[in-house]
C-alpha positions as a Markdown table, in Angstrom:
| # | Residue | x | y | z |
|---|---|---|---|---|
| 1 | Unk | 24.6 | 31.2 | -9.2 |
| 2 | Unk | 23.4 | 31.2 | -12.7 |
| 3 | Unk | 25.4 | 28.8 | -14.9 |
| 4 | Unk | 27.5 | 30.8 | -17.6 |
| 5 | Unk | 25.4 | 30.9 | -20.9 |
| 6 | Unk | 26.5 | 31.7 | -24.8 |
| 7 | Unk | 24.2 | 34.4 | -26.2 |
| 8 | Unk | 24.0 | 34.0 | -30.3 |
| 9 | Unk | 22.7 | 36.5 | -32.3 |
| 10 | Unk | 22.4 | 37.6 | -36.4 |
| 11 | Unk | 25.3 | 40.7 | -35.8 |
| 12 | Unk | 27.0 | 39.3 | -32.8 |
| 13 | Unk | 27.7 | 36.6 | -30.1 |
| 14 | Unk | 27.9 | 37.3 | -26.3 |
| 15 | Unk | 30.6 | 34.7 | -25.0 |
| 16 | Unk | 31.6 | 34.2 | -21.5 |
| 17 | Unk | 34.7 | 36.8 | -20.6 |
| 18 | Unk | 38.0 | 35.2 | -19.9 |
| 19 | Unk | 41.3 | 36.2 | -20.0 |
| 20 | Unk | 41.8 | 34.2 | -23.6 |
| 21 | Unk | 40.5 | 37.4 | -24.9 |
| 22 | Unk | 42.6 | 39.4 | -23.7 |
| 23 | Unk | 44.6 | 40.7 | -26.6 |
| 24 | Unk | 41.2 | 40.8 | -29.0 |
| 25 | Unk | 40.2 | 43.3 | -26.3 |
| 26 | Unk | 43.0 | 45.2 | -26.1 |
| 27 | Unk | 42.9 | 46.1 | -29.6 |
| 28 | Unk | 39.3 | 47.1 | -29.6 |
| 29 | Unk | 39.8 | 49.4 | -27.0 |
| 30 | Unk | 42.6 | 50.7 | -28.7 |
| 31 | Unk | 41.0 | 52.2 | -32.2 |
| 32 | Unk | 39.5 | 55.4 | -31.4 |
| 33 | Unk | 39.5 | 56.1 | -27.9 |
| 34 | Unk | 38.1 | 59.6 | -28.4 |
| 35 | Unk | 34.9 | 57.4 | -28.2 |
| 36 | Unk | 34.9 | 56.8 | -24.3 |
| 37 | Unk | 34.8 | 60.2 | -23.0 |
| 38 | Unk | 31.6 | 59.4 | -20.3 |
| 39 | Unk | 32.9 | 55.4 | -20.6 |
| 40 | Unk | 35.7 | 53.6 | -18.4 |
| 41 | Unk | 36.9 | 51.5 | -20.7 |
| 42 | Unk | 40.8 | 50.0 | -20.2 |
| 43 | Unk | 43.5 | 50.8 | -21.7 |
| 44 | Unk | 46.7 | 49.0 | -22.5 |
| 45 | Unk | 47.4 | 45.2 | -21.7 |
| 46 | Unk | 48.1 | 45.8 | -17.9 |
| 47 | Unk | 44.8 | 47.4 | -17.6 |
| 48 | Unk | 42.7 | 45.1 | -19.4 |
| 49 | Unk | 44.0 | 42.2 | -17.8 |
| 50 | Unk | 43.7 | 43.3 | -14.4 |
| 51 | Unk | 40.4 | 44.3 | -15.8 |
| 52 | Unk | 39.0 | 40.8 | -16.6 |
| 53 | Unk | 40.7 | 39.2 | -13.7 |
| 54 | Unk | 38.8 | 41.8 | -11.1 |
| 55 | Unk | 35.1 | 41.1 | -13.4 |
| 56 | Unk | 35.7 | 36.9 | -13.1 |
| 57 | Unk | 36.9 | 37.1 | -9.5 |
| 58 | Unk | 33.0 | 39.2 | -9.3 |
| 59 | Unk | 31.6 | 36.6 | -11.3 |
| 60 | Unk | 32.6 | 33.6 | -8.8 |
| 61 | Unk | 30.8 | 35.3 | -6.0 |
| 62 | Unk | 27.7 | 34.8 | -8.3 |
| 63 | Unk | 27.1 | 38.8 | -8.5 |
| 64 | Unk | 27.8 | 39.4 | -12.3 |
| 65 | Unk | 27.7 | 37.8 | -15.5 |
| 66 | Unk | 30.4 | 39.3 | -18.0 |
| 67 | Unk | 30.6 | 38.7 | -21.6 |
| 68 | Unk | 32.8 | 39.4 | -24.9 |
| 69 | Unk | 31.0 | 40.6 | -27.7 |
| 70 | Unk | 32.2 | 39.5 | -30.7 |
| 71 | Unk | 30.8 | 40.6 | -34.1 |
| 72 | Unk | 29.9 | 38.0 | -36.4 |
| 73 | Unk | 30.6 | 40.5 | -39.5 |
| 74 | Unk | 34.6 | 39.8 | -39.2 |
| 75 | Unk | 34.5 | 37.2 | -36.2 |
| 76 | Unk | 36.5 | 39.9 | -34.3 |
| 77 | Unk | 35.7 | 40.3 | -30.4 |
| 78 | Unk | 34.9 | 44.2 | -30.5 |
| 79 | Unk | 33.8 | 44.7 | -26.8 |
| 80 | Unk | 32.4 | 43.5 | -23.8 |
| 81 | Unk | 29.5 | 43.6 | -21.6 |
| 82 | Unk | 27.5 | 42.4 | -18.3 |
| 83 | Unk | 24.7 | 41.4 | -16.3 |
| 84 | Unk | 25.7 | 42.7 | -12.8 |
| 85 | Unk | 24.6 | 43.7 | -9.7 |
| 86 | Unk | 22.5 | 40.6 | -9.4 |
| 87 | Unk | 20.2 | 40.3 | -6.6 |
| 88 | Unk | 19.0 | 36.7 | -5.1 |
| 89 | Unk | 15.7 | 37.3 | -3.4 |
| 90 | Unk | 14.5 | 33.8 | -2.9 |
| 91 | Unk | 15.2 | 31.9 | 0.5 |
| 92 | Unk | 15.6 | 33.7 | 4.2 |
| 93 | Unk | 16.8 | 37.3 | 4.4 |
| 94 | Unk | 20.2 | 37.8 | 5.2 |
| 95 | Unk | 20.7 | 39.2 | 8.6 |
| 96 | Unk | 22.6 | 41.4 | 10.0 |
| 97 | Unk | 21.3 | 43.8 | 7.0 |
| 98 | Unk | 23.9 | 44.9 | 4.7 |
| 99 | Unk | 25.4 | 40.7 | 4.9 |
| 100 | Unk | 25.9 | 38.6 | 1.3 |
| 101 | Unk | 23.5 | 35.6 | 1.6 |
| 102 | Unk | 23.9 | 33.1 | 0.0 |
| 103 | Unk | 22.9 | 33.3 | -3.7 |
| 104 | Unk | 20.7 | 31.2 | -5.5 |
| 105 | Unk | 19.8 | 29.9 | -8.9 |
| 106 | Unk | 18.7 | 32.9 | -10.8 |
| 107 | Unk | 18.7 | 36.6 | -10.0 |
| 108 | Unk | 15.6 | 38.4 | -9.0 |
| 109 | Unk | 17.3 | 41.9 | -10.4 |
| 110 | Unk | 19.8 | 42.7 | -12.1 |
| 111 | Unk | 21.6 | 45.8 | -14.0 |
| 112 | Unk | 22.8 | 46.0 | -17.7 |
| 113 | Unk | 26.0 | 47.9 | -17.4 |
| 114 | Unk | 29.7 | 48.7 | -18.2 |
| 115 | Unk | 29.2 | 47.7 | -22.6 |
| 116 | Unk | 32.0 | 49.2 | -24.1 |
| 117 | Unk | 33.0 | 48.7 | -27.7 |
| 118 | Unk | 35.4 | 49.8 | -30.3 |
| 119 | Unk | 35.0 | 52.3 | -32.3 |
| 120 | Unk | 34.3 | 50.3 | -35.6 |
| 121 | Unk | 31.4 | 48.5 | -34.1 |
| 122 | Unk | 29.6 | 51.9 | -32.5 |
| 123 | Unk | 26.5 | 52.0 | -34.9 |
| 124 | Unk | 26.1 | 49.0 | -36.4 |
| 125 | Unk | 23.4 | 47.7 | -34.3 |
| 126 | Unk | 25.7 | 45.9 | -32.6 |
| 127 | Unk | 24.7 | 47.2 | -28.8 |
| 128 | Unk | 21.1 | 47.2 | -29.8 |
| 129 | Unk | 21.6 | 43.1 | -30.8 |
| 130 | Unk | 24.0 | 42.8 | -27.0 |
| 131 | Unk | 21.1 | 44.4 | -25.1 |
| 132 | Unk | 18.4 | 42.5 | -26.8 |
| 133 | Unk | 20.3 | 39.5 | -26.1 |
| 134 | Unk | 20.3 | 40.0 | -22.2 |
| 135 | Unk | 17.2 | 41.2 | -21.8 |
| 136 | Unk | 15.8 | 38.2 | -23.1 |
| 137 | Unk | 18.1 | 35.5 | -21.3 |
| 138 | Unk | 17.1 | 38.0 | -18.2 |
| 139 | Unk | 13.7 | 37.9 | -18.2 |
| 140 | Unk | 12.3 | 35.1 | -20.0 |
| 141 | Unk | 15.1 | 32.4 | -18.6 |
| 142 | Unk | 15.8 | 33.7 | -15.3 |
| 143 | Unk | 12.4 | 36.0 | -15.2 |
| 144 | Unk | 13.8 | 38.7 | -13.4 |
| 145 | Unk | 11.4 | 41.4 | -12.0 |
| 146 | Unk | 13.5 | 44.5 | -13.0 |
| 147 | Unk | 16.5 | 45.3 | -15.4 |
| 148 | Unk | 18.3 | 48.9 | -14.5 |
| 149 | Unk | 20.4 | 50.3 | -17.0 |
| 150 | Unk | 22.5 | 53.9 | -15.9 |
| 151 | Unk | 24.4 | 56.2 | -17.6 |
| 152 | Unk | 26.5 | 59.5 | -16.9 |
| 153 | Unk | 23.5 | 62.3 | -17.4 |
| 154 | Unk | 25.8 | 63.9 | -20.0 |
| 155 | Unk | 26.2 | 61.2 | -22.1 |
| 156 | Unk | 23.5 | 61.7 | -24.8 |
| 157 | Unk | 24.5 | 59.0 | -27.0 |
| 158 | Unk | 24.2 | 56.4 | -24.4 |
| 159 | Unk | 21.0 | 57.7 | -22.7 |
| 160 | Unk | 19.3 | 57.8 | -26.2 |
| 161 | Unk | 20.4 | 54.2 | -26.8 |
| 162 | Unk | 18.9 | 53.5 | -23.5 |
| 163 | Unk | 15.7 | 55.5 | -24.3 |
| 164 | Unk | 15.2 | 53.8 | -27.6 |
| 165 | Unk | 15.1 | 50.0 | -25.8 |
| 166 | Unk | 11.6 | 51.4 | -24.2 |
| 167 | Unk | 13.5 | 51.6 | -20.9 |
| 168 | Unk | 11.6 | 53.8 | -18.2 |
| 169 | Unk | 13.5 | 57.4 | -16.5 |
| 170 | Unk | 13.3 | 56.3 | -12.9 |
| 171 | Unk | 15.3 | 59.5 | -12.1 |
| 172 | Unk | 19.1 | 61.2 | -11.6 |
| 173 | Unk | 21.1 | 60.5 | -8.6 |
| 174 | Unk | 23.3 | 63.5 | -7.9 |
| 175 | Unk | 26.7 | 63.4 | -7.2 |
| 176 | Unk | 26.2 | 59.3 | -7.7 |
| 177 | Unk | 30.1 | 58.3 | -8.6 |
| 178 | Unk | 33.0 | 59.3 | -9.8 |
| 179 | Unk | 32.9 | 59.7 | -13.6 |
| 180 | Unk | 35.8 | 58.1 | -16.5 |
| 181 | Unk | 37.1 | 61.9 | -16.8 |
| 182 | Unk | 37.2 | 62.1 | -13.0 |
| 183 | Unk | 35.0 | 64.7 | -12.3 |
| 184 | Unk | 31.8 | 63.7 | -9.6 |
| 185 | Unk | 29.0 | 62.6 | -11.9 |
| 186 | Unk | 25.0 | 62.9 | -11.9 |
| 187 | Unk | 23.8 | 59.5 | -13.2 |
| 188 | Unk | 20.3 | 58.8 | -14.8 |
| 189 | Unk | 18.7 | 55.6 | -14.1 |
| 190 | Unk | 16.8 | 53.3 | -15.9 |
| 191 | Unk | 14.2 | 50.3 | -15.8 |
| 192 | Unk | 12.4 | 47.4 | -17.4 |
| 193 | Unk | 10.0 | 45.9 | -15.5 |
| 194 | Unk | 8.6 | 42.1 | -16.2 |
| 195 | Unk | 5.5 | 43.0 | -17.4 |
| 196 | Unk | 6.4 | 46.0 | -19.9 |
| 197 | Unk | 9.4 | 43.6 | -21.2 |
| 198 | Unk | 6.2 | 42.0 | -23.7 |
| 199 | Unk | 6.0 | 45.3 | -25.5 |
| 200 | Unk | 9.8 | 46.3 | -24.9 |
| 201 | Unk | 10.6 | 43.1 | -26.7 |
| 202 | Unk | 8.2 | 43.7 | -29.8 |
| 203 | Unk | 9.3 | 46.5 | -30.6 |
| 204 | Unk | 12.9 | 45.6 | -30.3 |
| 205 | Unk | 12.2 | 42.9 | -32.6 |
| 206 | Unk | 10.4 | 45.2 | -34.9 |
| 207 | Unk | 13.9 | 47.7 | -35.3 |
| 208 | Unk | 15.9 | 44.7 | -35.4 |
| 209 | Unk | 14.5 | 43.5 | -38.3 |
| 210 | Unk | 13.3 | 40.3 | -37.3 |
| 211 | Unk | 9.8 | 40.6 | -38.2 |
| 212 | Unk | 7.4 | 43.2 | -40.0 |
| 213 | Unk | 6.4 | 46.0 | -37.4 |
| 214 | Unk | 2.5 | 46.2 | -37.5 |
């Protein structure tokens, strides 16, 4: 399984999610929740623990990688974040079907999913920084073949985000989950493959700021 990394940015730091954090999440979530209405985000101390403890026991089976996001403008941790659903496609296929082999190294695939963060860091370029971040530990350390990011198919804000990385509409699974206001959910799905990440990356860079667009 992939060793736990540190992702450093100019706006804000990805660090490895443990239960330390506990409290900074808890009042992150807690500033505007009016904010999460297509989001699952935890709320209260009993939640977020139990939270964190289900997204590390995840982790030890080598199937995500969870961070906290911590903005570097007030050195505050102001949400979190993951690489999940990691697939290991090297070495003999696992059989019966539908068995957990044994994972490897580095993912193959993985998904960008469950970022949350308070309502003071929505807008500040802070998710665009997070998602840049993985993206690039994703495919140029562990050079995944595909990234899939999803969302609820109502939630503009977060399928715009989405749409503004340069990720590709794959299409909308009906009735795909069960949504954070507990209705049945359409979700739209999204993807990154390894060769468009070149020109996904540029032009990332380019509205991050980090060097002249051409």
């Amino acid at each position: 399984m992939p060793a736990s990394v540190t992702l450093s940015g100019r706006l804000v730091r990805l660090e490895p999610l443990s239960l330390a954090v506990v409290d900074d999440l808890v009042a992150a979530a807690s500033e505007d929740r009016s904010t999460y209405g297509f989001t699952r985000v935890p709320n209260g101390r009993d939640e977020m623990v139990s939270y964190v403890e289900a997204t590390l026991a995840e982790q030890a089976e080598g199937r995500t990688m969870p961070f906290a996001i911590r903005w570097l403008h007030t050195d505050r941790v102001v949400g979190a974040t993951r690489l999940m659903n990691l697939e290991y496609w090297q070495g003999p296929m696992p059989w019966p079907p539908g068995t957990r082999g044994a994972v490897g190294d580095v993912p193959s695939v993985a998904d960008i999913g469950y970022t949350w963060l308070s309502a003071s860091a929505q807008g500040t370029g802070a998710n665009r920084e997070s998602k840049y971040l993985m993206l690039s530990l994703a495919f140029e350390t562990w050079q995944v073949h595909r990234i899939t990011l999803k969302a609820d198919i109502r939630n503009v804000r977060s399928r715009a985000a989405i749409e503004a990385l340069g990720a590709h509409l794959d299409g909308v699974r009906r009735a795909e989950s069960r949504g954070a206001d507990d209705t049945v959910r359409d979700t739209a799905y999204y993807s990154i493959l390894s060769d468009e990440w070149p020109i996904v990356r540029e032009r990332l860079r380019a509205r991050m700021g980090l060097f002249e667009a051409a």
